[in-house]
Amino acid sequence: MAALAPLPPLPPQFKSIQHHLRTAQEHDKRDPVVAYYCRLYAMQTGMKIDSKTPECRKFLSKLMDQLEALKKQLGDNEAITQEIVGSAHLENYALKMFLYADNEDRAGRFHKNMIKSFYTASLLIDVITVFGELTDENVKHRKYARWKATYIHNCLKNGETPQAGPVGIEEDNDVEENEDIGATSLPTQPPQPSSSTYDPSSMPSSSCTGIQIPPGAHAPANTPAEVPHGTGDIRLTPEDFARAQKYCKYAGSALQYEDVSTAVQNLQKALKLLTTGRE
């Protein structure tokens, strides 16, 4: 992968995308597809923030050059040429990061890499919005991961021991302002997926901040959908077929990571849609 031309200094207006751009740089070698979509998200977001100020226009122009160079280097990669494949690739990568951090958290292994993985997962879920609106599940994952990164970081910084597992969500944490979290290096080996399930029933209150658990604030569940046996008289729309195809694509992408649980979950969603006409 050829080196990309460096960007000019980040204008203050674009502070909200600085960690997404840093994540892109971290993935230039380890996963260029992730790097590409992080830059695309930064580009789209930057255009909405300020596309008129000279320094912002100059920055966005150089960022566009990087995007075009990356697209040329990636050539006919399906994850770039087909949105369904790209979305599946990004979603599975983010989930893999999340599950690695969640497993470390539940095992009581608190360290900078797991904090960074929680935070990076939340950033990559931001990036998924380049393909459209997030699912409710992704919104919950993002909120939980971003809060967990801040909660554990603050506990360790204050010399306190975080509580493992779901402990609630603090609504007013502004993680974007925390340089320490974004600056940590990611694990050298890609985190491995797991079939662990979330247990929202066992949620003590936080020992570090004294917060109480708001209703419904817990790690999202990844429970496969139950599929009825009989199809009945189901009339499927073209949109239903497109969604079923999307789930099958997601499953195929998950299998590339040997992530069986995610593959099974998406295949079950496709099957339920095709047999009931409902998701």
Short mmCIF file of C-alpha atoms in Angstrom, two decimals:
data_model
loop_
_atom_site.label_atom_id
_atom_site.label_comp_id
_atom_site.label_asym_id
_atom_site.label_seq_id
_atom_site.Cartn_x
_atom_site.Cartn_y
_atom_site.Cartn_z
CA MET A 1 0.00 0.00 0.00
CA ALA A 2 1.63 3.23 -1.13
CA ALA A 3 1.92 6.00 1.45
CA LEU A 4 -0.70 8.73 1.22
CA ALA A 5 0.15 12.42 0.99
CA PRO A 6 -0.06 13.99 4.48
CA LEU A 7 -2.97 16.21 5.44
CA PRO A 8 -2.54 19.86 6.48
CA PRO A 9 -3.13 20.76 10.16
CA LEU A 10 -6.65 19.95 11.33
CA PRO A 11 -8.83 23.08 11.48
CA PRO A 12 -10.40 23.60 14.92
CA GLN A 13 -13.86 23.26 13.36
CA PHE A 14 -13.08 19.62 12.54
CA LYS A 15 -12.12 18.53 16.05
CA SER A 16 -15.07 16.12 16.18
CA ILE A 17 -13.55 13.98 13.38
CA GLN A 18 -9.94 13.94 14.59
CA HIS A 19 -10.22 10.46 16.15
CA HIS A 20 -11.89 9.05 13.04
CA LEU A 21 -8.95 10.33 10.98
CA ARG A 22 -6.50 8.87 13.48
CA THR A 23 -8.32 5.54 13.24
CA ALA A 24 -7.97 5.74 9.45
CA GLN A 25 -4.20 6.19 9.75
CA GLU A 26 -3.97 3.25 12.16
CA HIS A 27 -5.73 1.02 9.64
CA ASP A 28 -3.90 2.04 6.45
CA LYS A 29 -1.84 -1.16 6.67
CA ARG A 30 -3.93 -3.44 8.87
CA ASP A 31 -7.25 -2.94 7.00
CA PRO A 32 -7.27 -0.41 4.11
CA VAL A 33 -11.04 -0.84 3.63
CA VAL A 34 -11.66 0.38 7.18
CA ALA A 35 -9.17 3.22 6.57
CA TYR A 36 -11.03 4.25 3.41
CA TYR A 37 -14.45 4.43 5.04
CA CYS A 38 -13.09 6.29 8.08
CA ARG A 39 -11.81 8.98 5.71
CA LEU A 40 -15.08 8.98 3.77
CA TYR A 41 -16.99 9.53 7.01
CA ALA A 42 -14.60 12.35 7.97
CA MET A 43 -15.03 13.90 4.52
CA GLN A 44 -18.83 13.78 4.61
CA THR A 45 -18.96 15.09 8.18
CA GLY A 46 -16.42 17.83 7.47
CA MET A 47 -18.45 19.01 4.46
CA LYS A 48 -21.49 19.42 6.73
CA ILE A 49 -19.51 21.29 9.39
CA ASP A 50 -17.69 23.84 7.20
CA SER A 51 -16.93 23.67 3.49
CA LYS A 52 -16.48 27.42 2.95
CA THR A 53 -13.68 28.61 5.26
CA PRO A 54 -10.38 28.60 3.29
CA GLU A 55 -8.51 26.39 5.76
CA CYS A 56 -11.42 23.94 5.87
CA ARG A 57 -11.69 23.83 2.09
CA LYS A 58 -7.96 23.19 1.81
CA PHE A 59 -8.13 20.38 4.36
CA LEU A 60 -11.14 18.73 2.69
CA SER A 61 -9.43 19.00 -0.71
CA LYS A 62 -6.38 17.13 0.59
CA LEU A 63 -8.62 14.57 2.29
CA MET A 64 -10.41 14.04 -1.02
CA ASP A 65 -7.02 13.42 -2.65
CA GLN A 66 -6.33 10.72 -0.06
CA LEU A 67 -9.72 9.11 -0.71
CA GLU A 68 -9.14 9.04 -4.46
CA ALA A 69 -5.65 7.58 -4.00
CA LEU A 70 -7.00 4.88 -1.69
CA LYS A 71 -9.83 4.04 -4.06
CA LYS A 72 -7.33 3.66 -6.89
CA GLN A 73 -5.08 1.43 -4.79
CA LEU A 74 -7.95 -0.79 -3.68
CA GLY A 75 -9.07 -1.20 -7.30
CA ASP A 76 -11.89 -3.70 -7.69
CA ASN A 77 -12.20 -4.62 -4.00
CA GLU A 78 -15.87 -5.57 -3.50
CA ALA A 79 -15.96 -3.85 -0.12
CA ILE A 80 -15.35 -0.56 -1.98
CA THR A 81 -17.36 -1.15 -5.15
CA GLN A 82 -20.42 -2.69 -3.44
CA GLU A 83 -22.00 -0.88 -0.51
CA ILE A 84 -23.58 -4.03 0.93
CA VAL A 85 -20.21 -5.75 1.15
CA GLY A 86 -18.52 -2.62 2.51
CA SER A 87 -21.17 -2.14 5.17
CA ALA A 88 -20.91 -5.79 6.23
CA HIS A 89 -17.11 -5.58 6.39
CA LEU A 90 -17.19 -2.47 8.57
CA GLU A 91 -19.96 -3.73 10.83
CA ASN A 92 -18.25 -7.06 11.46
CA TYR A 93 -14.92 -5.36 12.14
CA ALA A 94 -16.56 -3.00 14.66
CA LEU A 95 -18.36 -5.92 16.33
CA LYS A 96 -15.10 -7.86 16.55
CA MET A 97 -13.47 -4.89 18.31
CA PHE A 98 -16.45 -4.54 20.65
CA LEU A 99 -16.52 -8.22 21.62
CA TYR A 100 -12.78 -8.29 22.30
CA ALA A 101 -13.11 -5.32 24.67
CA ASP A 102 -16.31 -6.68 26.22
CA ASN A 103 -14.67 -10.05 26.95
CA GLU A 104 -11.66 -8.36 28.53
CA ASP A 105 -14.01 -6.18 30.60
CA ARG A 106 -16.12 -9.10 31.80
CA ALA A 107 -12.97 -11.02 32.75
CA GLY A 108 -11.80 -8.05 34.81
CA ARG A 109 -8.78 -7.42 32.59
CA PHE A 110 -8.67 -3.61 32.45
CA HIS A 111 -5.92 -2.13 30.28
CA LYS A 112 -5.32 0.55 27.67
CA ASN A 113 -5.81 -1.78 24.69
CA MET A 114 -9.30 -2.80 25.78
CA ILE A 115 -10.22 0.85 26.44
CA LYS A 116 -8.95 1.74 22.97
CA SER A 117 -10.86 -1.18 21.42
CA PHE A 118 -14.14 -0.08 23.05
CA TYR A 119 -13.56 3.46 21.81
CA THR A 120 -12.49 2.41 18.30
CA ALA A 121 -15.60 0.22 18.02
CA SER A 122 -17.74 3.26 18.82
CA LEU A 123 -15.91 5.35 16.19
CA LEU A 124 -16.36 2.65 13.54
CA ILE A 125 -20.08 2.51 14.28
CA ASP A 126 -20.11 6.26 13.57
CA VAL A 127 -18.50 5.43 10.23
CA ILE A 128 -21.23 2.90 9.37
CA THR A 129 -23.55 5.90 8.94
CA VAL A 130 -21.97 6.52 5.51
CA PHE A 131 -24.23 3.66 4.36
CA GLY A 132 -27.39 5.06 5.96
CA GLU A 133 -29.11 5.04 9.35
CA LEU A 134 -27.79 2.77 12.08
CA THR A 135 -29.79 -0.15 13.39
CA ASP A 136 -31.04 0.14 16.97
CA GLU A 137 -28.55 -2.55 17.94
CA ASN A 138 -25.62 -0.55 16.54
CA VAL A 139 -26.81 2.60 18.30
CA LYS A 140 -26.83 0.69 21.61
CA HIS A 141 -23.41 -0.82 20.93
CA ARG A 142 -21.96 2.61 20.16
CA LYS A 143 -23.42 4.23 23.26
CA TYR A 144 -22.28 1.41 25.54
CA ALA A 145 -18.78 1.15 24.03
CA ARG A 146 -18.14 4.88 24.21
CA TRP A 147 -19.36 5.08 27.78
CA LYS A 148 -17.34 2.01 28.82
CA ALA A 149 -14.16 3.50 27.35
CA THR A 150 -14.63 6.67 29.40
CA TYR A 151 -15.73 4.88 32.58
CA ILE A 152 -12.76 2.48 32.68
CA HIS A 153 -10.29 5.18 31.60
CA ASN A 154 -11.43 7.49 34.40
CA CYS A 155 -11.34 4.71 36.99
CA LEU A 156 -7.78 3.73 36.09
CA LYS A 157 -6.68 7.37 35.98
CA ASN A 158 -8.09 7.90 39.49
CA GLY A 159 -6.49 4.73 40.83
CA GLU A 160 -9.84 3.01 41.28
CA THR A 161 -10.88 -0.47 40.19
CA PRO A 162 -13.67 -0.52 37.55
CA GLN A 163 -16.58 -2.91 37.94
CA ALA A 164 -16.61 -5.57 35.25
CA GLY A 165 -19.53 -6.01 32.88
CA PRO A 166 -22.56 -3.77 32.34
CA VAL A 167 -22.74 -1.07 35.02
CA GLY A 168 -24.99 1.52 33.38
CA ILE A 169 -24.38 4.49 31.14
CA GLU A 170 -23.55 8.05 32.07
CA GLU A 171 -25.31 10.32 29.63
CA ASP A 172 -23.14 13.44 29.80
CA ASN A 173 -19.66 12.05 29.13
CA ASP A 174 -17.99 13.86 26.24
CA VAL A 175 -15.53 11.23 25.08
CA GLU A 176 -14.53 13.20 22.00
CA GLU A 177 -12.61 15.64 24.22
CA ASN A 178 -10.51 12.91 25.83
CA GLU A 179 -7.16 12.78 24.03
CA ASP A 180 -5.79 9.96 26.20
CA ILE A 181 -8.33 7.43 24.97
CA GLY A 182 -7.84 8.20 21.29
CA ALA A 183 -4.05 8.25 21.51
CA THR A 184 -3.56 4.72 22.79
CA SER A 185 -2.30 2.15 20.29
CA LEU A 186 -4.58 -0.64 19.15
CA PRO A 187 -3.62 -4.27 19.87
CA THR A 188 -1.06 -5.56 17.35
CA GLN A 189 -3.14 -8.69 16.79
CA PRO A 190 -6.73 -8.23 15.63
CA PRO A 191 -9.09 -9.11 18.50
CA GLN A 192 -10.94 -12.37 18.09
CA PRO A 193 -14.74 -12.62 18.05
CA SER A 194 -16.62 -14.48 20.72
CA SER A 195 -20.05 -15.98 21.12
CA SER A 196 -20.45 -14.51 24.62
CA THR A 197 -23.88 -13.13 25.36
CA TYR A 198 -24.76 -10.06 27.33
CA ASP A 199 -26.53 -10.32 30.66
CA PRO A 200 -28.41 -7.10 31.33
CA SER A 201 -29.94 -8.55 34.51
CA SER A 202 -26.68 -8.38 36.50
CA MET A 203 -25.97 -4.66 36.56
CA PRO A 204 -24.55 -3.17 39.76
CA SER A 205 -24.25 0.58 40.08
CA SER A 206 -20.90 2.16 39.24
CA SER A 207 -18.27 2.18 41.99
CA CYS A 208 -16.24 4.97 40.39
CA THR A 209 -18.83 7.60 39.64
CA GLY A 210 -21.72 6.53 41.85
CA ILE A 211 -24.17 6.60 38.95
CA GLN A 212 -27.34 4.56 38.90
CA ILE A 213 -28.43 2.52 35.92
CA PRO A 214 -30.96 4.29 33.69
CA PRO A 215 -33.76 2.07 32.38
CA GLY A 216 -32.68 0.07 29.36
CA ALA A 217 -29.04 1.14 29.59
CA HIS A 218 -27.05 -2.05 29.23
CA ALA A 219 -24.87 -3.94 26.84
CA PRO A 220 -27.01 -4.86 23.81
CA ALA A 221 -28.13 -8.45 23.42
CA ASN A 222 -27.08 -10.53 20.41
CA THR A 223 -29.84 -13.12 20.55
CA PRO A 224 -30.61 -14.91 17.28
CA ALA A 225 -34.12 -14.55 16.01
CA GLU A 226 -36.47 -17.51 16.38
CA VAL A 227 -37.59 -18.81 13.01
CA PRO A 228 -41.03 -20.37 12.55
CA HIS A 229 -41.26 -23.62 10.63
CA GLY A 230 -44.11 -22.97 8.22
CA THR A 231 -43.94 -20.32 5.50
CA GLY A 232 -47.71 -19.95 4.95
CA ASP A 233 -48.96 -17.56 2.28
CA ILE A 234 -46.17 -14.99 2.39
CA ARG A 235 -45.89 -12.30 -0.27
CA LEU A 236 -42.45 -10.75 -0.27
CA THR A 237 -41.69 -7.33 -1.70
CA PRO A 238 -38.54 -6.44 -3.68
CA GLU A 239 -37.37 -4.62 -0.53
CA ASP A 240 -37.74 -7.85 1.47
CA PHE A 241 -35.55 -9.71 -1.00
CA ALA A 242 -32.96 -6.91 -0.89
CA ARG A 243 -32.85 -7.02 2.91
CA ALA A 244 -32.54 -10.81 2.92
CA GLN A 245 -29.68 -10.54 0.44
CA LYS A 246 -28.03 -7.97 2.73
CA TYR A 247 -28.19 -10.34 5.70
CA CYS A 248 -26.65 -13.12 3.59
CA LYS A 249 -23.84 -10.76 2.58
CA TYR A 250 -23.28 -9.91 6.25
CA ALA A 251 -23.10 -13.62 7.05
CA GLY A 252 -20.56 -14.20 4.27
CA SER A 253 -18.41 -11.36 5.54
CA ALA A 254 -18.57 -12.70 9.10
CA LEU A 255 -17.37 -16.11 7.92
CA GLN A 256 -14.28 -14.45 6.46
CA TYR A 257 -13.41 -13.58 10.07
CA GLU A 258 -14.45 -17.09 11.22
CA ASP A 259 -17.12 -15.33 13.26
CA VAL A 260 -19.68 -18.13 13.36
CA SER A 261 -22.10 -16.52 15.82
CA THR A 262 -22.55 -13.38 13.70
CA ALA A 263 -22.90 -15.47 10.53
CA VAL A 264 -25.58 -17.66 12.12
CA GLN A 265 -27.40 -14.63 13.49
CA ASN A 266 -27.60 -12.95 10.08
CA LEU A 267 -28.61 -16.14 8.28
CA GLN A 268 -31.40 -16.60 10.83
CA LYS A 269 -32.55 -13.03 10.20
CA ALA A 270 -32.64 -13.71 6.45
CA LEU A 271 -34.53 -16.96 6.99
CA LYS A 272 -37.07 -15.34 9.28
CA LEU A 273 -37.65 -12.54 6.76
CA LEU A 274 -38.11 -15.00 3.88
CA THR A 275 -40.46 -17.27 5.85
CA THR A 276 -42.58 -14.68 7.65
CA GLY A 277 -42.19 -11.47 5.65
CA ARG A 278 -41.15 -9.74 8.89
CA GLU A 279 -37.80 -8.96 10.50
#
